[in-house]
mmCIF file with all atom_site columns, N, CA and C in Angstrom:
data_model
loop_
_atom_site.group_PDB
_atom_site.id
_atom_site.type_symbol
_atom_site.label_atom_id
_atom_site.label_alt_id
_atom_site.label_comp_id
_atom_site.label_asym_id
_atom_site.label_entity_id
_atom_site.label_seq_id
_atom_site.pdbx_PDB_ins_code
_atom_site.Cartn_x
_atom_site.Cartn_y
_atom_site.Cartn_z
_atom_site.occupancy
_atom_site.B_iso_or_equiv
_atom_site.pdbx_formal_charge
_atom_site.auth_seq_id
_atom_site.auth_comp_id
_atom_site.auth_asym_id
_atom_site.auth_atom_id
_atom_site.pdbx_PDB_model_num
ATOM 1   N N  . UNK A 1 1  ? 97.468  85.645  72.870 1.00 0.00 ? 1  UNK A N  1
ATOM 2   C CA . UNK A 1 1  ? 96.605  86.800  72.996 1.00 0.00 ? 1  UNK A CA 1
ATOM 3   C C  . UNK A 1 1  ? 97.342  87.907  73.719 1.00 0.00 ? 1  UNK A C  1
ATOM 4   N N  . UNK A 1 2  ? 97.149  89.034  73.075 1.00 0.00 ? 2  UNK A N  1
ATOM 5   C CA . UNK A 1 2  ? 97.628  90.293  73.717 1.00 0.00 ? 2  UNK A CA 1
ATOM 6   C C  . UNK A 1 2  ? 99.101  90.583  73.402 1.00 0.00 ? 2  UNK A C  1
ATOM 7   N N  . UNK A 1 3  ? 99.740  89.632  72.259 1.00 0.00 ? 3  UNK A N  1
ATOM 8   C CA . UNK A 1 3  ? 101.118 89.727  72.392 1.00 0.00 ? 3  UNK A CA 1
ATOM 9   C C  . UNK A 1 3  ? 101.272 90.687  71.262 1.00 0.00 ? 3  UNK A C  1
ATOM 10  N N  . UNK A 1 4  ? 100.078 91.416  70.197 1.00 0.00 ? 4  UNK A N  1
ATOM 11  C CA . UNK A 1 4  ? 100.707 92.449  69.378 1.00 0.00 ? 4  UNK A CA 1
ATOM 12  C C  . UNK A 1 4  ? 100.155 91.563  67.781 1.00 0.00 ? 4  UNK A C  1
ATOM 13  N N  . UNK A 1 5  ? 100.674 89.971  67.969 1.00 0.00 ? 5  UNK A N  1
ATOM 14  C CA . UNK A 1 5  ? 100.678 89.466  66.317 1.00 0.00 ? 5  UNK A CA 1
ATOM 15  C C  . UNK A 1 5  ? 99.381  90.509  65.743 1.00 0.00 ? 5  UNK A C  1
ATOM 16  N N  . UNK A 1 6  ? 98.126  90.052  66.159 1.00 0.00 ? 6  UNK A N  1
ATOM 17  C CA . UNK A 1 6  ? 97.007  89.981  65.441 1.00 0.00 ? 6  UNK A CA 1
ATOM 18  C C  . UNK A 1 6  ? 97.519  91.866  64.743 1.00 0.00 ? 6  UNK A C  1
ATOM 19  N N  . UNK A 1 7  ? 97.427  92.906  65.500 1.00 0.00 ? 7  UNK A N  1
ATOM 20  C CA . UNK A 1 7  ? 97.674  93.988  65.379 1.00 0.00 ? 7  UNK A CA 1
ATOM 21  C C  . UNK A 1 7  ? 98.606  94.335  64.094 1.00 0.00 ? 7  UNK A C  1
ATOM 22  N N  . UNK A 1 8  ? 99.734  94.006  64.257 1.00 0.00 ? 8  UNK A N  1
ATOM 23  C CA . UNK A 1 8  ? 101.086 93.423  63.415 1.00 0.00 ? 8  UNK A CA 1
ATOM 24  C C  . UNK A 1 8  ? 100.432 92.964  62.074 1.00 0.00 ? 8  UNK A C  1
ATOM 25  N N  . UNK A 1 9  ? 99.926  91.621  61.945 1.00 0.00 ? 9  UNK A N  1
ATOM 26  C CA . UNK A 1 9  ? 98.953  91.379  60.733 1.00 0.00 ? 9  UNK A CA 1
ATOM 27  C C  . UNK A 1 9  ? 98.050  92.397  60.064 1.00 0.00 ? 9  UNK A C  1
ATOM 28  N N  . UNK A 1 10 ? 97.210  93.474  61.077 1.00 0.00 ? 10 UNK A N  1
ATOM 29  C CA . UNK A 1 10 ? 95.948  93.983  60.294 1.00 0.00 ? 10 UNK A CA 1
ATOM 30  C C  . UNK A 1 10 ? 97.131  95.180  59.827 1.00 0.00 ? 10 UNK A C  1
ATOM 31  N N  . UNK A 1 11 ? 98.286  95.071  60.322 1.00 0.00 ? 11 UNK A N  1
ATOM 32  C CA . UNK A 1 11 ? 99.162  96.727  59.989 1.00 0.00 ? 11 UNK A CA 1
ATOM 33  C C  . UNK A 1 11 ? 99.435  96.098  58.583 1.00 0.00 ? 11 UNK A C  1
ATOM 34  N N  . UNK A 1 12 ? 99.911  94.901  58.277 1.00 0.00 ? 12 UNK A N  1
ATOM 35  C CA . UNK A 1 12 ? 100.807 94.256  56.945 1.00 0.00 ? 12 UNK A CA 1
ATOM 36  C C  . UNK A 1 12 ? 100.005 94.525  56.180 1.00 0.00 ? 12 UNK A C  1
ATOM 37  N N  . UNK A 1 13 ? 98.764  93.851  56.374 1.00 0.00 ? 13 UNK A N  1
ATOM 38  C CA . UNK A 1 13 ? 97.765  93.723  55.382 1.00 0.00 ? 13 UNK A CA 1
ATOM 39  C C  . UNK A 1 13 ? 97.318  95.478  55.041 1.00 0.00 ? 13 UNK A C  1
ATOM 40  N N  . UNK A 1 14 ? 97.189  96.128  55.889 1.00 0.00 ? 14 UNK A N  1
ATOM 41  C CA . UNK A 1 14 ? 96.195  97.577  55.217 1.00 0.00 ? 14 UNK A CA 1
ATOM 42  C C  . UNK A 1 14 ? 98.152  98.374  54.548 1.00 0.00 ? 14 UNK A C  1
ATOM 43  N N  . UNK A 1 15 ? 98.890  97.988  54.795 1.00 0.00 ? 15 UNK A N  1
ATOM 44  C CA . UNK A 1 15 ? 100.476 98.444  53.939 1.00 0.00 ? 15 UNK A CA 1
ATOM 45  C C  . UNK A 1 15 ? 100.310 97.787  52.499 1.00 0.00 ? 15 UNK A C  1
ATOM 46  N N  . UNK A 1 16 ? 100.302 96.503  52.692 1.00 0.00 ? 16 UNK A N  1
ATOM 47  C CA . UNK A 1 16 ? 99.860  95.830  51.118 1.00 0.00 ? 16 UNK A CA 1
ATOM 48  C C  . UNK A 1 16 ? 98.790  96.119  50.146 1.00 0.00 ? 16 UNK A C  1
ATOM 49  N N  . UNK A 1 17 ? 97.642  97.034  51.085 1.00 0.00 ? 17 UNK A N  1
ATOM 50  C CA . UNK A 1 17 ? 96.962  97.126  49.948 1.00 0.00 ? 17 UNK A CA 1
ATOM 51  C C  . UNK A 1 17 ? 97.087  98.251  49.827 1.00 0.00 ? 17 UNK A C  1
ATOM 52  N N  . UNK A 1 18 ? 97.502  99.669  50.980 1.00 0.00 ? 18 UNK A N  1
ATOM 53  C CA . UNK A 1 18 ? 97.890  100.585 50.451 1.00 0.00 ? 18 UNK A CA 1
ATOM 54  C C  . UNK A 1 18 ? 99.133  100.427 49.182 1.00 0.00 ? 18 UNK A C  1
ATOM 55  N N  . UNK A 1 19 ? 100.199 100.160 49.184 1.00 0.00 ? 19 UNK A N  1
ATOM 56  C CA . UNK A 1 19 ? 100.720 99.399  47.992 1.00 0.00 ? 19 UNK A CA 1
ATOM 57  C C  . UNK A 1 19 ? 100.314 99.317  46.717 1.00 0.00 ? 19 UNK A C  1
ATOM 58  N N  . UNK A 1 20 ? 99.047  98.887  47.035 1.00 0.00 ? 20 UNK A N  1
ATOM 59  C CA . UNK A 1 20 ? 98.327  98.152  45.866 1.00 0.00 ? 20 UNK A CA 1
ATOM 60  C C  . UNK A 1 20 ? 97.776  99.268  45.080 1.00 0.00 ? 20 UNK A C  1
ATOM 61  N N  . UNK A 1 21 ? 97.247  100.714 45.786 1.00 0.00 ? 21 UNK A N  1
ATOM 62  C CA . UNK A 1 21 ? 96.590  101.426 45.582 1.00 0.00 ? 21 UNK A CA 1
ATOM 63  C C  . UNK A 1 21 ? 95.505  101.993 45.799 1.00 0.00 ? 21 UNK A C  1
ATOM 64  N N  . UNK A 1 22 ? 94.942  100.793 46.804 1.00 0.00 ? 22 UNK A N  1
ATOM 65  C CA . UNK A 1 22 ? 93.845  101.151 47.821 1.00 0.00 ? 22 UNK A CA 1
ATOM 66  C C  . UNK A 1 22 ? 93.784  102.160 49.069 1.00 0.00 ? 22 UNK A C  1
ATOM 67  N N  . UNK A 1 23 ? 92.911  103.177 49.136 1.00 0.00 ? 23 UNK A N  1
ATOM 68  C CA . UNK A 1 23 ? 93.214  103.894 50.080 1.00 0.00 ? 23 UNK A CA 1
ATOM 69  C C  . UNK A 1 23 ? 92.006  104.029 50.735 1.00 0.00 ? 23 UNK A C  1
ATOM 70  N N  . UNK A 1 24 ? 91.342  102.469 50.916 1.00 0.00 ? 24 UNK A N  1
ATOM 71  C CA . UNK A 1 24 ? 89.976  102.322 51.942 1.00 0.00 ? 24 UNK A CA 1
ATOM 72  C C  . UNK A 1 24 ? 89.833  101.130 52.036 1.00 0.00 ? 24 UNK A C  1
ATOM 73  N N  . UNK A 1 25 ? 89.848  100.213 53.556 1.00 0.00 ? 25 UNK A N  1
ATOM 74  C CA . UNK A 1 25 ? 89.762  99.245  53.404 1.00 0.00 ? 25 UNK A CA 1
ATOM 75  C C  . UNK A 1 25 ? 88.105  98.858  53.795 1.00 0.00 ? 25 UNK A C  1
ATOM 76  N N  . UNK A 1 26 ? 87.727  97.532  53.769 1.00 0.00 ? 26 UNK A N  1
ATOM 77  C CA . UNK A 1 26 ? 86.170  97.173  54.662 1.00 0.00 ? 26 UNK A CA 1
ATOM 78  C C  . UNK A 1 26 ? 86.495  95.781  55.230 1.00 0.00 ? 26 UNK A C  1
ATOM 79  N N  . UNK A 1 27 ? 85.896  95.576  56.399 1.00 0.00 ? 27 UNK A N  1
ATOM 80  C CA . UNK A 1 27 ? 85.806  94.423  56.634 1.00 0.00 ? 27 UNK A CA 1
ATOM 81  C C  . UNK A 1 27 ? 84.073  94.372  57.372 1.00 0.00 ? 27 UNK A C  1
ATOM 82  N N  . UNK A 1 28 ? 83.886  92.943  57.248 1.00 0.00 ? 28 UNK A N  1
ATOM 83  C CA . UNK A 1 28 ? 82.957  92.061  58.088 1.00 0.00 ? 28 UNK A CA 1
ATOM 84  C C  . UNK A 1 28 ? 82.524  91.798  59.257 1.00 0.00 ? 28 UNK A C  1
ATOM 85  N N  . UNK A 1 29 ? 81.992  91.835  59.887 1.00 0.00 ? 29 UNK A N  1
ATOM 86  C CA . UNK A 1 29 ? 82.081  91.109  61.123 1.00 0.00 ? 29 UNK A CA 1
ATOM 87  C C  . UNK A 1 29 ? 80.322  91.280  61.899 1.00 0.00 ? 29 UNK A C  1
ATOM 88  N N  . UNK A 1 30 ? 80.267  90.287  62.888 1.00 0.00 ? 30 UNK A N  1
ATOM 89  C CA . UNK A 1 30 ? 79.194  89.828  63.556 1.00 0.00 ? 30 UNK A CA 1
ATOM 90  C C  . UNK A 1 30 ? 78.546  90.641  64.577 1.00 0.00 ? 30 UNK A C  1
ATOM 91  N N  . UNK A 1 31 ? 77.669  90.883  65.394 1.00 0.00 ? 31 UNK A N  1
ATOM 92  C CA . UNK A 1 31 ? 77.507  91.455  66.969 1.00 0.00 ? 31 UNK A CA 1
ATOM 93  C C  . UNK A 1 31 ? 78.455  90.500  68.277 1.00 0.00 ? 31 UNK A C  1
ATOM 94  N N  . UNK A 1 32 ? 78.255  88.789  67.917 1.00 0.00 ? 32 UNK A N  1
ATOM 95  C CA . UNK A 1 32 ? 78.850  88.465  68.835 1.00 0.00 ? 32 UNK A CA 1
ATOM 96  C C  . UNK A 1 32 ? 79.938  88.477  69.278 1.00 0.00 ? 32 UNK A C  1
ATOM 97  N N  . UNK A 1 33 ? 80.878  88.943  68.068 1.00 0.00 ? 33 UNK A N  1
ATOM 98  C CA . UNK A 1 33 ? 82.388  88.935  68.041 1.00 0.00 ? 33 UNK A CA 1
ATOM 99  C C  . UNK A 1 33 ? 82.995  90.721  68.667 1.00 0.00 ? 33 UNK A C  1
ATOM 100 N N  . UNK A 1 34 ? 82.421  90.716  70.272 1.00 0.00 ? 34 UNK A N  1
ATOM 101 C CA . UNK A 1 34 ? 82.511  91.806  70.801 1.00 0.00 ? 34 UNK A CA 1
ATOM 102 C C  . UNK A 1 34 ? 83.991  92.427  70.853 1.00 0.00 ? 34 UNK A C  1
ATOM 103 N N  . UNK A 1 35 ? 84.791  91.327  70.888 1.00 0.00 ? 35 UNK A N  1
ATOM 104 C CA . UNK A 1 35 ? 86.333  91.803  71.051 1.00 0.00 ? 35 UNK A CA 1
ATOM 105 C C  . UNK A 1 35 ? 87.051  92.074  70.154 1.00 0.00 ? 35 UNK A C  1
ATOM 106 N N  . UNK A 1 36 ? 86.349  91.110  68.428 1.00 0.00 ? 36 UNK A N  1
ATOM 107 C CA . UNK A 1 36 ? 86.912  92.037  67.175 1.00 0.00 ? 36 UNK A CA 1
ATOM 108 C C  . UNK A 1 36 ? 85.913  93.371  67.089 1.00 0.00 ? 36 UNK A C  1
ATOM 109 N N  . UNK A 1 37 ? 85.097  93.737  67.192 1.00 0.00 ? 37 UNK A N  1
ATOM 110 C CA . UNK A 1 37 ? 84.624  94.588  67.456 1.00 0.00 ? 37 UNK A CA 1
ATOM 111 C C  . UNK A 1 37 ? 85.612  96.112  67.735 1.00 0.00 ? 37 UNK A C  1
ATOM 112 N N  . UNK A 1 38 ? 85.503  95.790  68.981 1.00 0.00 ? 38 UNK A N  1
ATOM 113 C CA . UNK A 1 38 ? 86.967  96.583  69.637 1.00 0.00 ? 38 UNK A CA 1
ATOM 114 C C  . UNK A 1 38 ? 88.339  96.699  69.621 1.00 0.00 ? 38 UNK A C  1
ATOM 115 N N  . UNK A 1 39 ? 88.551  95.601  68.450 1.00 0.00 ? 39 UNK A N  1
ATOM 116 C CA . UNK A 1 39 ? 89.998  95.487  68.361 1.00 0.00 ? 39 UNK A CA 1
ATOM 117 C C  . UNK A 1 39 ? 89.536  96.065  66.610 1.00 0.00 ? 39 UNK A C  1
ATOM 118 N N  . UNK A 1 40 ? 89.131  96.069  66.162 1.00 0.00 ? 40 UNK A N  1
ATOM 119 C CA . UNK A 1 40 ? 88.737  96.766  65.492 1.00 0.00 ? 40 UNK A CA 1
ATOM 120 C C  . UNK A 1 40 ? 88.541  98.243  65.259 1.00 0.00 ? 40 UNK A C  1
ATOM 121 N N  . UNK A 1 41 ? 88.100  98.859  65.652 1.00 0.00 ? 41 UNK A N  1
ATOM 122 C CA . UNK A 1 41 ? 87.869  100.326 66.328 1.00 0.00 ? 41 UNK A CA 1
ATOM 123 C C  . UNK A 1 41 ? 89.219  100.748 66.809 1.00 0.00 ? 41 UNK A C  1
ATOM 124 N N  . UNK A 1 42 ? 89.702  100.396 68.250 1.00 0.00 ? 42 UNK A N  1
ATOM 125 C CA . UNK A 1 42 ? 91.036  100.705 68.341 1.00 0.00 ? 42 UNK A CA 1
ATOM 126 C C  . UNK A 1 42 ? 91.839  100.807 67.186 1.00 0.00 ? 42 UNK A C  1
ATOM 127 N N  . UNK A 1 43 ? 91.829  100.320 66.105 1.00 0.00 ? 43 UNK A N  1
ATOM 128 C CA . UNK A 1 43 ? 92.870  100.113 65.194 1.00 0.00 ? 43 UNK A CA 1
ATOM 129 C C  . UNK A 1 43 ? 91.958  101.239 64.171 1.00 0.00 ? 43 UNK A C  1
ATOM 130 N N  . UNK A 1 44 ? 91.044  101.913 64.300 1.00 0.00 ? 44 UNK A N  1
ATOM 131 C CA . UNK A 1 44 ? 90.680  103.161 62.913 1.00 0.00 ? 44 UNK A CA 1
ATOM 132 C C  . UNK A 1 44 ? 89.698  102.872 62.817 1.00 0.00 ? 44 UNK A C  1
ATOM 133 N N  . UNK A 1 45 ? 88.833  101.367 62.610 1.00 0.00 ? 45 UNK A N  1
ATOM 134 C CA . UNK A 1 45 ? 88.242  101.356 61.870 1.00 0.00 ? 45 UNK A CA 1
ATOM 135 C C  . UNK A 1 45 ? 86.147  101.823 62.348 1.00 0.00 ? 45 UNK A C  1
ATOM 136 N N  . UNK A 1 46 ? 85.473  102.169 61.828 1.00 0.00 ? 46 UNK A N  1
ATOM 137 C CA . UNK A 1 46 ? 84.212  103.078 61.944 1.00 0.00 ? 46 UNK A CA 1
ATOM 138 C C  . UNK A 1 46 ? 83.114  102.254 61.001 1.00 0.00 ? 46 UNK A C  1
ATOM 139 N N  . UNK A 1 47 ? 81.919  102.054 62.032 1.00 0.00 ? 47 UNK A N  1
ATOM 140 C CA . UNK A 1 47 ? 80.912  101.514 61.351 1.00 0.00 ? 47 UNK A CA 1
ATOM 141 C C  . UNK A 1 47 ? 80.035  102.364 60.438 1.00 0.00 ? 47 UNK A C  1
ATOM 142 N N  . UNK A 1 48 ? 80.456  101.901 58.704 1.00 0.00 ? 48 UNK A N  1
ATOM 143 C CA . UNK A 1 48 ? 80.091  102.111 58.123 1.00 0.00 ? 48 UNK A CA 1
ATOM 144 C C  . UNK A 1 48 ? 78.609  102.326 58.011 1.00 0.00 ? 48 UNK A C  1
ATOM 145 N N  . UNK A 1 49 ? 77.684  101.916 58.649 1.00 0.00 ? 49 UNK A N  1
ATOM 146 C CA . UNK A 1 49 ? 76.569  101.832 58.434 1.00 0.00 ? 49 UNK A CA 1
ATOM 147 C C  . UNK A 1 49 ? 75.794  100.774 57.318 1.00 0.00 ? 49 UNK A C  1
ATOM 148 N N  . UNK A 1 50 ? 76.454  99.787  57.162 1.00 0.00 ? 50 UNK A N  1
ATOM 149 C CA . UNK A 1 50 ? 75.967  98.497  56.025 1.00 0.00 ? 50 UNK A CA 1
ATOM 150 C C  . UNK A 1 50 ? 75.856  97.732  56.558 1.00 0.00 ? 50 UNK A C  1
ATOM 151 N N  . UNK A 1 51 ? 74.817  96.923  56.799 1.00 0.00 ? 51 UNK A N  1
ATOM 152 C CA . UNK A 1 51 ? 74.313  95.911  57.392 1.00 0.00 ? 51 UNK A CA 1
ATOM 153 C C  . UNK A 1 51 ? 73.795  95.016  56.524 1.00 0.00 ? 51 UNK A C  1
ATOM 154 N N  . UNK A 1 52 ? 74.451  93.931  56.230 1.00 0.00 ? 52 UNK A N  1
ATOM 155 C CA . UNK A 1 52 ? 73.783  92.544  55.769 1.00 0.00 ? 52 UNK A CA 1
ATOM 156 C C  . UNK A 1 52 ? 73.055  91.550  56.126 1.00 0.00 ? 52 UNK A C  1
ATOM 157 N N  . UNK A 1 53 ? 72.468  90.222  55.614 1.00 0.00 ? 53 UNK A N  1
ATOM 158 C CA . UNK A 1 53 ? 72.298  89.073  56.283 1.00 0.00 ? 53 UNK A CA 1
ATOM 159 C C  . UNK A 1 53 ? 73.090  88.200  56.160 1.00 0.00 ? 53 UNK A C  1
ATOM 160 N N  . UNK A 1 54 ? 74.176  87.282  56.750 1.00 0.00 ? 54 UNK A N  1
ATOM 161 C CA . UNK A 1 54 ? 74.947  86.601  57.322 1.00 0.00 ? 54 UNK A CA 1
ATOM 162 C C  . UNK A 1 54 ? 74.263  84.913  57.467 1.00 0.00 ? 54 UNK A C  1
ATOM 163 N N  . UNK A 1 55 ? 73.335  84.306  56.667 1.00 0.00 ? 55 UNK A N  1
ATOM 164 C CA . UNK A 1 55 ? 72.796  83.276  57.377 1.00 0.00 ? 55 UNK A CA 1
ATOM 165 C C  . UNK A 1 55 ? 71.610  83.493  58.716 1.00 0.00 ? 55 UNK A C  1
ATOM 166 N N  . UNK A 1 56 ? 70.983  84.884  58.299 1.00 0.00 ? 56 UNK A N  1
ATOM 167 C CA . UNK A 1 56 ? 70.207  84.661  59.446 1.00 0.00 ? 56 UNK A CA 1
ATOM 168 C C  . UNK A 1 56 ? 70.779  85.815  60.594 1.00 0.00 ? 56 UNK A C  1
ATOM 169 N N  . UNK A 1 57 ? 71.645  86.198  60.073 1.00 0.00 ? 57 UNK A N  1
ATOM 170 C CA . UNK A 1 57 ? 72.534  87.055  61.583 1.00 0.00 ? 57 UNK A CA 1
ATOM 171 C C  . UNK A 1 57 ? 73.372  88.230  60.946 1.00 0.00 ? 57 UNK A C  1
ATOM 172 N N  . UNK A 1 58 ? 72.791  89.456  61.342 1.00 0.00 ? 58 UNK A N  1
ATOM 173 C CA . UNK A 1 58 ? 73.385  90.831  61.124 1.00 0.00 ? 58 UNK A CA 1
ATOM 174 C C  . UNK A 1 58 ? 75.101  90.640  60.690 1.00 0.00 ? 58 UNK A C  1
ATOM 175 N N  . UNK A 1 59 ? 75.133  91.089  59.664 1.00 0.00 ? 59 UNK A N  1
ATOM 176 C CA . UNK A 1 59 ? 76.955  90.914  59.195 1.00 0.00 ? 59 UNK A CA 1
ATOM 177 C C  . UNK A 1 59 ? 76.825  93.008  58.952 1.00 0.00 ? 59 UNK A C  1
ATOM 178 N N  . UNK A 1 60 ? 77.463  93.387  60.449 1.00 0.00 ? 60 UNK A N  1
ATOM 179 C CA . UNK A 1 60 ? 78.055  94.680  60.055 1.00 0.00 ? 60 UNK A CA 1
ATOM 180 C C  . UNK A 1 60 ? 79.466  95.049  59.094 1.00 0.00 ? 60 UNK A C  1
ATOM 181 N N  . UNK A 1 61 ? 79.339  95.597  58.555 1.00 0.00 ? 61 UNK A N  1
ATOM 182 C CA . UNK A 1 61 ? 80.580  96.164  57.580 1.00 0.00 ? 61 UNK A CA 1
ATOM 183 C C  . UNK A 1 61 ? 81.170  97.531  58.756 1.00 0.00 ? 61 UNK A C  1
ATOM 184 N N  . UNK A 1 62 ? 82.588  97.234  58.395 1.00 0.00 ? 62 UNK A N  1
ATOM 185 C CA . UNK A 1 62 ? 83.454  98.464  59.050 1.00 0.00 ? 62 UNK A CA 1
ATOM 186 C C  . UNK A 1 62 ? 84.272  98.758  58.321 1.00 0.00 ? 62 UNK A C  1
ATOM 187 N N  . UNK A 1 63 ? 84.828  99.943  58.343 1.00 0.00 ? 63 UNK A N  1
ATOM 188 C CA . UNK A 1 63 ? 85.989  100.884 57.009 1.00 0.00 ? 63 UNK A CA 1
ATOM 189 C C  . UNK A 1 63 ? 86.270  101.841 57.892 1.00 0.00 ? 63 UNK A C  1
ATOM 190 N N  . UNK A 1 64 ? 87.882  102.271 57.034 1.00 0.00 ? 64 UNK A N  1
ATOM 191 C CA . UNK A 1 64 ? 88.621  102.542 57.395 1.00 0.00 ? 64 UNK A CA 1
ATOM 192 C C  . UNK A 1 64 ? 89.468  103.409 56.116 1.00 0.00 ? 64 UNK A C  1
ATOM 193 N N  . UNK A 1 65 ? 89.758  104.439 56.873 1.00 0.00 ? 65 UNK A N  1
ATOM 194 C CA . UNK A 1 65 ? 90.327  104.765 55.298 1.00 0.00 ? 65 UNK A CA 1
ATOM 195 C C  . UNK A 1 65 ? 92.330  104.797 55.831 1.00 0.00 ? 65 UNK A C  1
ATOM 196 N N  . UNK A 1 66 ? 92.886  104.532 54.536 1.00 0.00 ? 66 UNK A N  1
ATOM 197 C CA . UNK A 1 66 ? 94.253  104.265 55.165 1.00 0.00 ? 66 UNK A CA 1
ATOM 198 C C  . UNK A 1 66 ? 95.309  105.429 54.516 1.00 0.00 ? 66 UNK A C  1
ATOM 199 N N  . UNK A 1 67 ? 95.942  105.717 55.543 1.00 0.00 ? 67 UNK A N  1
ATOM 200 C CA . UNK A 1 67 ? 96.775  107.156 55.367 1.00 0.00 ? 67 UNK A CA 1
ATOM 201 C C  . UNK A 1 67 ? 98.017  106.512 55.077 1.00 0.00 ? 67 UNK A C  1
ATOM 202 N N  . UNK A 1 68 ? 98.232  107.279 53.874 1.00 0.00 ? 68 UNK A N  1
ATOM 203 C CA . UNK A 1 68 ? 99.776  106.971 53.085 1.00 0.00 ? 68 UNK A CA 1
ATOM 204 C C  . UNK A 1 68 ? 100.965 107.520 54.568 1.00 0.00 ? 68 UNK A C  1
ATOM 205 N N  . UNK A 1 69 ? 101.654 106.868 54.579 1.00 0.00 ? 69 UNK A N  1
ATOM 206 C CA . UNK A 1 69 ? 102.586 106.762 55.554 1.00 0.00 ? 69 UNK A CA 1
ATOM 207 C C  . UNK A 1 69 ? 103.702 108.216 54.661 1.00 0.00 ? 69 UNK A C  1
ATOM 208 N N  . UNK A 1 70 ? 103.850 108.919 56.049 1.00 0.00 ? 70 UNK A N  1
ATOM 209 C CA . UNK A 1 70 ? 104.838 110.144 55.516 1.00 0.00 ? 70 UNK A CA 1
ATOM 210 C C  . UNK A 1 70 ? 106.425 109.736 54.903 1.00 0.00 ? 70 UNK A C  1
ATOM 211 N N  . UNK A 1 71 ? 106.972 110.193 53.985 1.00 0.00 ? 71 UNK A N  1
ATOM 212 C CA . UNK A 1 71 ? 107.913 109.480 53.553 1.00 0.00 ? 71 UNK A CA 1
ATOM 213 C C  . UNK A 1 71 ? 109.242 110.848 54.118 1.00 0.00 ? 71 UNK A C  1
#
């Protein structure tokens, strides 16, 4: 924890799909998971405003839109 990987990963992954041709990503996530939450946010990403049911339990959606890297 705190050493960068997780960060490092969400950078690979939103490069690959920029790549791909995507230039918006979304992800998932819970209320209890306060620290993806925030590690979340720090990194761009903005609550969309979509709220699901999860089994019983609020599944917020978050997006992000991803900026082509200057060449």
């Amino acid at each position: 924890q705190g050493g960068g990987l997780a960060a490092d990963l969400l950078s690979a992954a939103e490069q690959h799909l920029l790549a791909q041709g995507c230039s918006r990503v979304t992800l998932d996530t819970t209320a209890p998971l306060k620290r993806a939450v925030r590690f979340y946010e720090r990194h761009g990403y903005r609550a969309s405003g979509s709220v699901s049911d999860f089994f019983g339990m609020a599944l917020y959606e978050y997006e992000k839109v991803i900026p082509a890297k200057a060449q």
